[in-house]
Short mmCIF file of C-alpha atoms in Angstrom, two decimals:
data_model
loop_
_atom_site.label_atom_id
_atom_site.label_comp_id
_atom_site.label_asym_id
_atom_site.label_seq_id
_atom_site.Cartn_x
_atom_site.Cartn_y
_atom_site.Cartn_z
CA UNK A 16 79.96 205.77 88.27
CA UNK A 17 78.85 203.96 85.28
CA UNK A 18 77.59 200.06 85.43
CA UNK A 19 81.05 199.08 83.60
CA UNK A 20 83.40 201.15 86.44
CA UNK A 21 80.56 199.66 89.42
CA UNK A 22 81.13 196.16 88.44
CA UNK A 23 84.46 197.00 87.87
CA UNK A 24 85.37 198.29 91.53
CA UNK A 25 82.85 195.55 93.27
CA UNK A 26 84.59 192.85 91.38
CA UNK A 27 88.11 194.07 92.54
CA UNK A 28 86.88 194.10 96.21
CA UNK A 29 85.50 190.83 95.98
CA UNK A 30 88.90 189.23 94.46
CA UNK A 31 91.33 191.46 96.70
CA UNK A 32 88.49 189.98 99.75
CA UNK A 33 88.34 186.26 98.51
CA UNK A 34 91.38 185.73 96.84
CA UNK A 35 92.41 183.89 93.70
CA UNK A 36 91.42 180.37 94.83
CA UNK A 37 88.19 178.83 94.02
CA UNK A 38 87.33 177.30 97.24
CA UNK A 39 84.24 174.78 97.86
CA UNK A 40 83.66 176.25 101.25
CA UNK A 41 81.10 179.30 101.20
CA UNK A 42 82.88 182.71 100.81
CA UNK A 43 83.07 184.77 104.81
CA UNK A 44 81.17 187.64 102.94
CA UNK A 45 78.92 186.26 100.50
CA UNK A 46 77.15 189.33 100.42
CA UNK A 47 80.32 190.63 98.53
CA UNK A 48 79.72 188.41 95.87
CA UNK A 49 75.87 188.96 95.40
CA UNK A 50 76.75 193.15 95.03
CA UNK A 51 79.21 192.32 92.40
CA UNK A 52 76.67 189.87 90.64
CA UNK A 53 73.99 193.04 90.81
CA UNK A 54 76.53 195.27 88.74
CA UNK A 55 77.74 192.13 86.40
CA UNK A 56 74.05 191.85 85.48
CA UNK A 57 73.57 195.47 84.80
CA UNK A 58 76.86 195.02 82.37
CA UNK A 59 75.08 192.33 81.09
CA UNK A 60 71.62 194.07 80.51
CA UNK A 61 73.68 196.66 78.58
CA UNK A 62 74.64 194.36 76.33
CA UNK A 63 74.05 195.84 72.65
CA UNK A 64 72.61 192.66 71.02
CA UNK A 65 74.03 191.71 67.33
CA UNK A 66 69.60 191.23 66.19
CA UNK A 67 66.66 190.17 67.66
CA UNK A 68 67.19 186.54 68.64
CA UNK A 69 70.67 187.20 70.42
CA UNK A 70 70.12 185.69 73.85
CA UNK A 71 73.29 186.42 74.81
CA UNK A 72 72.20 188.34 78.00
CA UNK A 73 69.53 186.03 79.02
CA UNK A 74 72.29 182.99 79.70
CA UNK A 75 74.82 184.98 81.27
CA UNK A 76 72.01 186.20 83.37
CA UNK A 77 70.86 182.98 84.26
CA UNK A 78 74.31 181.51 84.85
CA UNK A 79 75.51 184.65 87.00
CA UNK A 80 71.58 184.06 88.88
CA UNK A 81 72.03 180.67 89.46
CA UNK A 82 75.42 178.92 90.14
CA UNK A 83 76.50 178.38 93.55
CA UNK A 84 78.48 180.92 95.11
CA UNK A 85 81.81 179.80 93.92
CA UNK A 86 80.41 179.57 90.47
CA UNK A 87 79.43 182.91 90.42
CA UNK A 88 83.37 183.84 91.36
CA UNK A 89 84.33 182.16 88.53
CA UNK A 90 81.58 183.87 86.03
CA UNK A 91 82.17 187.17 87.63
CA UNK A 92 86.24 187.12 87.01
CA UNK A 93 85.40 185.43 83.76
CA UNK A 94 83.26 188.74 82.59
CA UNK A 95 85.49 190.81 84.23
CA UNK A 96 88.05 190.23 82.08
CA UNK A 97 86.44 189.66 79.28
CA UNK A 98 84.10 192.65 78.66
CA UNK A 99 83.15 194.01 75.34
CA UNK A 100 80.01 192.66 73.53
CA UNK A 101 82.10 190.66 71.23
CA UNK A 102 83.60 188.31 74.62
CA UNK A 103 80.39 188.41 76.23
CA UNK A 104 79.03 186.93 72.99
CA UNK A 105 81.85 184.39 73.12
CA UNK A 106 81.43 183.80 76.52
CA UNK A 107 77.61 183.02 76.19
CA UNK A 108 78.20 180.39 73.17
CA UNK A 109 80.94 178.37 75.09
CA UNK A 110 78.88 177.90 77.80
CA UNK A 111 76.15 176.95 75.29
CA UNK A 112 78.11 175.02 73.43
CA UNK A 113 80.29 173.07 76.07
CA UNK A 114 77.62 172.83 78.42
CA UNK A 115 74.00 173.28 77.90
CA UNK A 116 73.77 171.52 74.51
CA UNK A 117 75.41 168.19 75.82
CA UNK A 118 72.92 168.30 78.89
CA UNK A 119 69.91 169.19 76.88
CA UNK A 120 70.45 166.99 74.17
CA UNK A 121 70.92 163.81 76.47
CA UNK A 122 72.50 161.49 73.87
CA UNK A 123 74.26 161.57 70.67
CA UNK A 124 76.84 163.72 69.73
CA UNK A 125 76.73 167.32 69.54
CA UNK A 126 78.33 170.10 67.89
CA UNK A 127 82.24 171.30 69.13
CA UNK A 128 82.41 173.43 71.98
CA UNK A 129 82.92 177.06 70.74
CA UNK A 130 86.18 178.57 71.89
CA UNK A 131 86.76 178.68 75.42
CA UNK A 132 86.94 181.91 77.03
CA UNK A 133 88.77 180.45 80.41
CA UNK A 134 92.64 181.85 81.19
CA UNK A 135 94.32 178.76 80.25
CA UNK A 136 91.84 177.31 78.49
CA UNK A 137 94.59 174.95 76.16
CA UNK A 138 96.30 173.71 79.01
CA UNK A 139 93.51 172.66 81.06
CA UNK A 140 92.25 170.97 78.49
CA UNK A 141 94.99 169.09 77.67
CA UNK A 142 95.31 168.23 81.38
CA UNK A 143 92.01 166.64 81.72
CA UNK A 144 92.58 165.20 78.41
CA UNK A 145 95.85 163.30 79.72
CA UNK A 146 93.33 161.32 82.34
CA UNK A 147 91.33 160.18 79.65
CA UNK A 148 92.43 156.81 78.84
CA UNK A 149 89.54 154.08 78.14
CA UNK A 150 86.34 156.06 76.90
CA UNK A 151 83.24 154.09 78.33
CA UNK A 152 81.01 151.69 76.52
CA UNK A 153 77.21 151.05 76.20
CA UNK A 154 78.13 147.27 76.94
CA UNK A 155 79.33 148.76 80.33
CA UNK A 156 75.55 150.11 81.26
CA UNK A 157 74.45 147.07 81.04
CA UNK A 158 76.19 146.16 84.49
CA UNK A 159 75.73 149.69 86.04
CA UNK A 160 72.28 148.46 85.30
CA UNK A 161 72.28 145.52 86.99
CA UNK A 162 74.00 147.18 89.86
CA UNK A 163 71.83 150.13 90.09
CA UNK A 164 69.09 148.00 90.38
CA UNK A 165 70.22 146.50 93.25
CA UNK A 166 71.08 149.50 95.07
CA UNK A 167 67.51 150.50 94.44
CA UNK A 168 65.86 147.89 95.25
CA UNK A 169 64.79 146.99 91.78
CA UNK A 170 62.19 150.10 92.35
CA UNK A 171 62.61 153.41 90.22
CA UNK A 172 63.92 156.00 92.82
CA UNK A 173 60.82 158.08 91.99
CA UNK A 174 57.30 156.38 91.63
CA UNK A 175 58.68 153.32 93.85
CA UNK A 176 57.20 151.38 90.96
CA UNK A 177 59.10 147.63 90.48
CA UNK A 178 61.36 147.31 87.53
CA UNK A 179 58.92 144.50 85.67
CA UNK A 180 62.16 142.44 84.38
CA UNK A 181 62.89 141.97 88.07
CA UNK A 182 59.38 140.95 89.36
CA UNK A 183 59.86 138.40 86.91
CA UNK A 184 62.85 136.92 87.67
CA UNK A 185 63.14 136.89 91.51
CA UNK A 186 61.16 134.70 92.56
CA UNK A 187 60.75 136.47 96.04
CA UNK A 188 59.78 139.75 94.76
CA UNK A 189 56.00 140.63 95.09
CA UNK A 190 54.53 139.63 92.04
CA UNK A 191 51.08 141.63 92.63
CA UNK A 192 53.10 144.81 92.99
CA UNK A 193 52.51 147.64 90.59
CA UNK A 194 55.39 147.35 87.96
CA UNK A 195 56.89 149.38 85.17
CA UNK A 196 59.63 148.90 82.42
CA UNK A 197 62.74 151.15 84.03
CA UNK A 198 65.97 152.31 82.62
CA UNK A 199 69.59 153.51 83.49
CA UNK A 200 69.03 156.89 83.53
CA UNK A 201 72.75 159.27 83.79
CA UNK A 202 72.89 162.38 85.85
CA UNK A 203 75.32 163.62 83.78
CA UNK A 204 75.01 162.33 80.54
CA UNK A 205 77.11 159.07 78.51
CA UNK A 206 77.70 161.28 75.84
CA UNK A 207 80.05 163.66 77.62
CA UNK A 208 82.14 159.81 78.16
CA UNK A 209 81.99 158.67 74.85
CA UNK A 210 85.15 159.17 72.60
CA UNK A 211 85.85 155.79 71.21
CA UNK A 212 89.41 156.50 70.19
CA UNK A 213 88.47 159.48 68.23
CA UNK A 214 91.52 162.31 69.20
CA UNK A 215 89.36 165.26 67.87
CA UNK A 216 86.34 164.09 69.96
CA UNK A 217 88.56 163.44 72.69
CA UNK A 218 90.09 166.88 72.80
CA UNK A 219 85.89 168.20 72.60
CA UNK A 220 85.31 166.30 75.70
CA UNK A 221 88.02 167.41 77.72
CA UNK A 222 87.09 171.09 76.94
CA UNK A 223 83.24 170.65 78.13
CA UNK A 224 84.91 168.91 80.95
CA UNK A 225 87.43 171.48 81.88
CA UNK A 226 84.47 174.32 81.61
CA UNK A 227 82.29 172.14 83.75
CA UNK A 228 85.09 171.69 86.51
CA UNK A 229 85.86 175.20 86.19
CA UNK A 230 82.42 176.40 87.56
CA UNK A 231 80.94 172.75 89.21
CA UNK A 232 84.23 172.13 91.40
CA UNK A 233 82.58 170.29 93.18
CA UNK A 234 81.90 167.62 90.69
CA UNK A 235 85.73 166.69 90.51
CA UNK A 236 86.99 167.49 93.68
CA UNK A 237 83.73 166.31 95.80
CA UNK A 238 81.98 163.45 93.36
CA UNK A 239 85.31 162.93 92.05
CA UNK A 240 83.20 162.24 88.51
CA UNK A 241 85.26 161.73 85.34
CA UNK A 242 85.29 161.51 81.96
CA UNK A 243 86.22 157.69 82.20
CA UNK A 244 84.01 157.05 84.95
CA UNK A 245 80.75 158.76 83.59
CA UNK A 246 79.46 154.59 84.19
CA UNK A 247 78.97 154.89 88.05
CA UNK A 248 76.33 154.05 90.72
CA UNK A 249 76.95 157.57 92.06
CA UNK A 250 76.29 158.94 88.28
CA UNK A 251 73.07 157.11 87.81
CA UNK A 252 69.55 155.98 89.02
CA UNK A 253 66.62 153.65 88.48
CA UNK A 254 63.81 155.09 86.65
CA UNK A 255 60.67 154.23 85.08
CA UNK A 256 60.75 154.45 80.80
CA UNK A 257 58.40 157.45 80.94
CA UNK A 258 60.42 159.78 83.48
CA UNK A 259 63.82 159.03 81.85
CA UNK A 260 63.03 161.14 78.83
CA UNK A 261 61.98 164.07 81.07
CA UNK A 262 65.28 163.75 83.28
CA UNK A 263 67.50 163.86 80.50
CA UNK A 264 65.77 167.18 78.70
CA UNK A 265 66.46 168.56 82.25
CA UNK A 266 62.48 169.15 82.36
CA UNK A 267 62.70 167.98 86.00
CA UNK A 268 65.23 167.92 88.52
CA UNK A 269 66.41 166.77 92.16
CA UNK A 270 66.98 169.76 94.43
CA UNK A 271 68.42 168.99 97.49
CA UNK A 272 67.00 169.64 101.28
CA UNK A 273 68.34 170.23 104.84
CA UNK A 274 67.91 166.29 105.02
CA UNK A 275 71.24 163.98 103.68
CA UNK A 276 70.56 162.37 100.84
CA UNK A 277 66.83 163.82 100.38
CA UNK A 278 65.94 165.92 97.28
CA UNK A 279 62.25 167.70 96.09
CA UNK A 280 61.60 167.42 92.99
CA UNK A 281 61.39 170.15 91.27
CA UNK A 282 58.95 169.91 88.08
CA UNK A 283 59.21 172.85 84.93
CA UNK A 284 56.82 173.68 82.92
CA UNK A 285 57.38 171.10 80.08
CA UNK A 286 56.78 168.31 82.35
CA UNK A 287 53.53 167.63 80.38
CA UNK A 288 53.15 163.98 81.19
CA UNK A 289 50.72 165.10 84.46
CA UNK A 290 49.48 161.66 84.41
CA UNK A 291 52.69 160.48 86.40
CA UNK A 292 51.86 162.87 89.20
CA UNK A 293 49.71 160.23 90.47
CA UNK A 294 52.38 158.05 90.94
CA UNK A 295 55.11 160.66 92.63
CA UNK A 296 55.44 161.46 96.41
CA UNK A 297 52.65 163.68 97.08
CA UNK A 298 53.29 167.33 98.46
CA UNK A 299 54.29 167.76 101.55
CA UNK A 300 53.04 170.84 104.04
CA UNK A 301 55.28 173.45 101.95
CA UNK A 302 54.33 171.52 98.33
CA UNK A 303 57.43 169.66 97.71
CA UNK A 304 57.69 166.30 96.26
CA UNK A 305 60.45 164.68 98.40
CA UNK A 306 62.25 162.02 97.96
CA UNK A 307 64.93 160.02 100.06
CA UNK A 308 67.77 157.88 98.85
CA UNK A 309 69.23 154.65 100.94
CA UNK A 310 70.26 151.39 100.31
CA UNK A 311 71.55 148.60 102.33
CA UNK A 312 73.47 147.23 99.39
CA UNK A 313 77.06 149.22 100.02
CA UNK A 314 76.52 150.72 96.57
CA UNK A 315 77.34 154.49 96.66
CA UNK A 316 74.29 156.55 96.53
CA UNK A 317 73.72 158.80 93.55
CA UNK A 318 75.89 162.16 94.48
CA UNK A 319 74.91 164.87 95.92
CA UNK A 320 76.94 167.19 93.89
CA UNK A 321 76.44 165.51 90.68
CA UNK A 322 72.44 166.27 91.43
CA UNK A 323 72.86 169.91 92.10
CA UNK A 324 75.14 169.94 89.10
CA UNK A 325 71.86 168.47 87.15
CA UNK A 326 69.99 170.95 89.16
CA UNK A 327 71.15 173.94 88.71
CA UNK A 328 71.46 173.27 84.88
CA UNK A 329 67.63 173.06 84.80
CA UNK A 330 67.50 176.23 86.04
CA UNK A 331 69.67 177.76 83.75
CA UNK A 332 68.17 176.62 81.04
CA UNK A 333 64.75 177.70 82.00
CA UNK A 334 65.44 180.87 83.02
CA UNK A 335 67.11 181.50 80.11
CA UNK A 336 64.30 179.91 77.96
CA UNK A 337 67.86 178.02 76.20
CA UNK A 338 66.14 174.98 76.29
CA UNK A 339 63.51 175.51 74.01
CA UNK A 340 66.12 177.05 71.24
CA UNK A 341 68.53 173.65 71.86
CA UNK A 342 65.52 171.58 71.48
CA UNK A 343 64.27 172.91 68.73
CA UNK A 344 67.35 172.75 66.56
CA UNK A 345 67.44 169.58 66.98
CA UNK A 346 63.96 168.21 67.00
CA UNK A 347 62.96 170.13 63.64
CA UNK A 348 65.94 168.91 61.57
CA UNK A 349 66.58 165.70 62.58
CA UNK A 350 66.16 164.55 59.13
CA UNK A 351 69.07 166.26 57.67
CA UNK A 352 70.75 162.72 59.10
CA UNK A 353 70.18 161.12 56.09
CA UNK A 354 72.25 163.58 53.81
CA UNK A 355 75.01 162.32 55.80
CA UNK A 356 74.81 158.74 54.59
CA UNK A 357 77.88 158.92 53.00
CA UNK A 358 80.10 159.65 55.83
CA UNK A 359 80.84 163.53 55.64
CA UNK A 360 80.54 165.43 58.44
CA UNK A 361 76.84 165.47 59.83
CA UNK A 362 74.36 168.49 58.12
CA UNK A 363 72.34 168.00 61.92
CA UNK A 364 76.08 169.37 63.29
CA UNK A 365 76.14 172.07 61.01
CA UNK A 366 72.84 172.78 61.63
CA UNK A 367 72.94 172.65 65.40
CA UNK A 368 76.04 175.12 65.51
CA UNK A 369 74.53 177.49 63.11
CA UNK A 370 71.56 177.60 64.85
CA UNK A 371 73.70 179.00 68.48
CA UNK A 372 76.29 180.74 67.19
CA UNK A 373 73.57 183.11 65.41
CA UNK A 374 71.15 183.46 68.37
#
């Protein structure tokens, strides 16, 4: 039996075993799923790349790898049915485009998701679309702030260091404490909320929405996070200036533990800033950096599925070495911007979108 007919046959039992339904519960045979994930990859390693820097098996690899369960349902039916090189290609870019661009790249607007590869792709679109009603504004963070702060105890959630504008102004804060400028730092990012009125950005953001719900579920149906919403205690945290910039490039992450609402922080290899080791928890007995959130304020806690979302991101864009690529497109021609002073459509864009659709 060749690698196409195995995956193939394993996918059929797992969908004839499982059903249609993407449940949030984990699968009775789970086992099921990771055999049909072993032949997907082998499609995917036989993948006849269009020249040398065609990554396209390295992120389906990762994104197979490392979703939860029900994720990898949704990736295995998606490949399933959609594969000759050409859709695998496609595949790869969407989730690129809709996905691990907008997450690497933090703020500012990015290129268009690609085409999406999803049955119904149009229509849920349009459906998440039609919730969309008020697209959220920086004036807003300036209360989620404010409120974040409080729920935090005007500390950043990692170091424990004291936000410095609050040991100034209340009074009965310590004032020999160590302190720190801190910012509103987004789990998932503003930029995936910010539409402004725009229709054709509008319809963009419901797409990378609709791809996220479609394999992170849980992020509707459990954090109940929209596009609307993306200003919300249970989207965001307190953290000092210098960790905020590492959060956002997903170079570090919050995995969670057997413990509610405690996470170990998992550190990648561009973390370079070692000199804030110091002031994170210190390893534990099986090296993890933990970390537990709780407030007495009745402000929701950052959510737990929103983290693993952020979590398992980092991952894929690791494993997948995606990262650097994203990065680099934009960090080596962010001066194009200024050819766009008069308006037209931003070279960086073009740039950007050249640069993934011909890796």
């Amino acid at each position: 039996m060749t690698d196409e007919n195995a995956f193939d046959h394993d996918l059929s039992s797992v969908m004839s075993n499982l059903g249609d339904s993407i449940s949030l519960e984990p699968p009775s045979d789970p086992d099921l799923i990771n055999t049909a994930c072993e032949s997907c990859l082998a499609r995917v390693r036989n993948y006849r790349r269009r020249h040398p820097a065609d990554d396209t098996p390295e992120v389906l690899s990762a994104f197979v790898s490392h979703l939860p369960l029900h994720g990898k349902k949704v990736m295995l039916k998606l490949v399933h049915e959609n594969a000759t090189d050409t859709q695998l290609h496609q595949i790869a870019l969407h989730l690129t485009t809709a996905i691990l661009v907008p997450m690497k790249a933090g703020g500012g607007r990015t290129p268009n998701a690609s085409v999406s590869p999803f049955e119904n792709a149009v229509e849920e679109r349009d459906s998440w679309a039609g919730i969309m009603i008020s697209s959220p504004t920086r004036s807003d963070q300036k209360r989620l702030k404010e409120t974040c702060l409080v729920r935090d105890n005007h500390r950043c959630v990692l170091t424990g260091l004291w936000d410095i504008a609050s040991v100034v102004e209340i009074p009965q804060l310590n004032k020999k404490a160590p302190t720190s400028p801190t910012q509103l730092v987004h789990i998932i990012p503003f930029s995936l909320g910010s539409y402004s009125g725009d229709t054709n950005r509008e319809r963009d953001i419901a797409q990378k929405w609709a791809t996220l719900y479609a394999i992170f579920p849980g992020l509707y149906r459990l954090a109940q996070l929209e596009p609307d919403a993306i200003n919300t205690p249970k989207n965001a945290m307190t953290m000092i200036s210098a960790l905020h910039e590492h959060f956002g490039k997903l170079e570090f992450s919050l995995e969670s533990t057997e413990i509610e609402n405690t996470y170990h922080i998992e550190l990648y290899p561009n973390f370079q800033s070692s000199g804030l080791l110091v002031h994170l928890p210190p390893p534990d007995q099986k090296g993890r950096r933990l970390v537990h959130f709780e407030t007495s304020s009745g402000i929701e806690l950052p959510h737990p599925a929103i983290l693993q979302t952020h979590a398992v991101l980092a991952k894929i864009l690791h494993a997948s070495r995606k990262g650097e690529h994203i990065e680099k497109a934009i960090r080596d021609q962010d001066q194009l911007r200024c050819m766009a002073a008069d308006g037209s459509t931003d070279p960086l864009q073009i740039y950007i979108a050249y640069q993934l659709s011909v890796r």
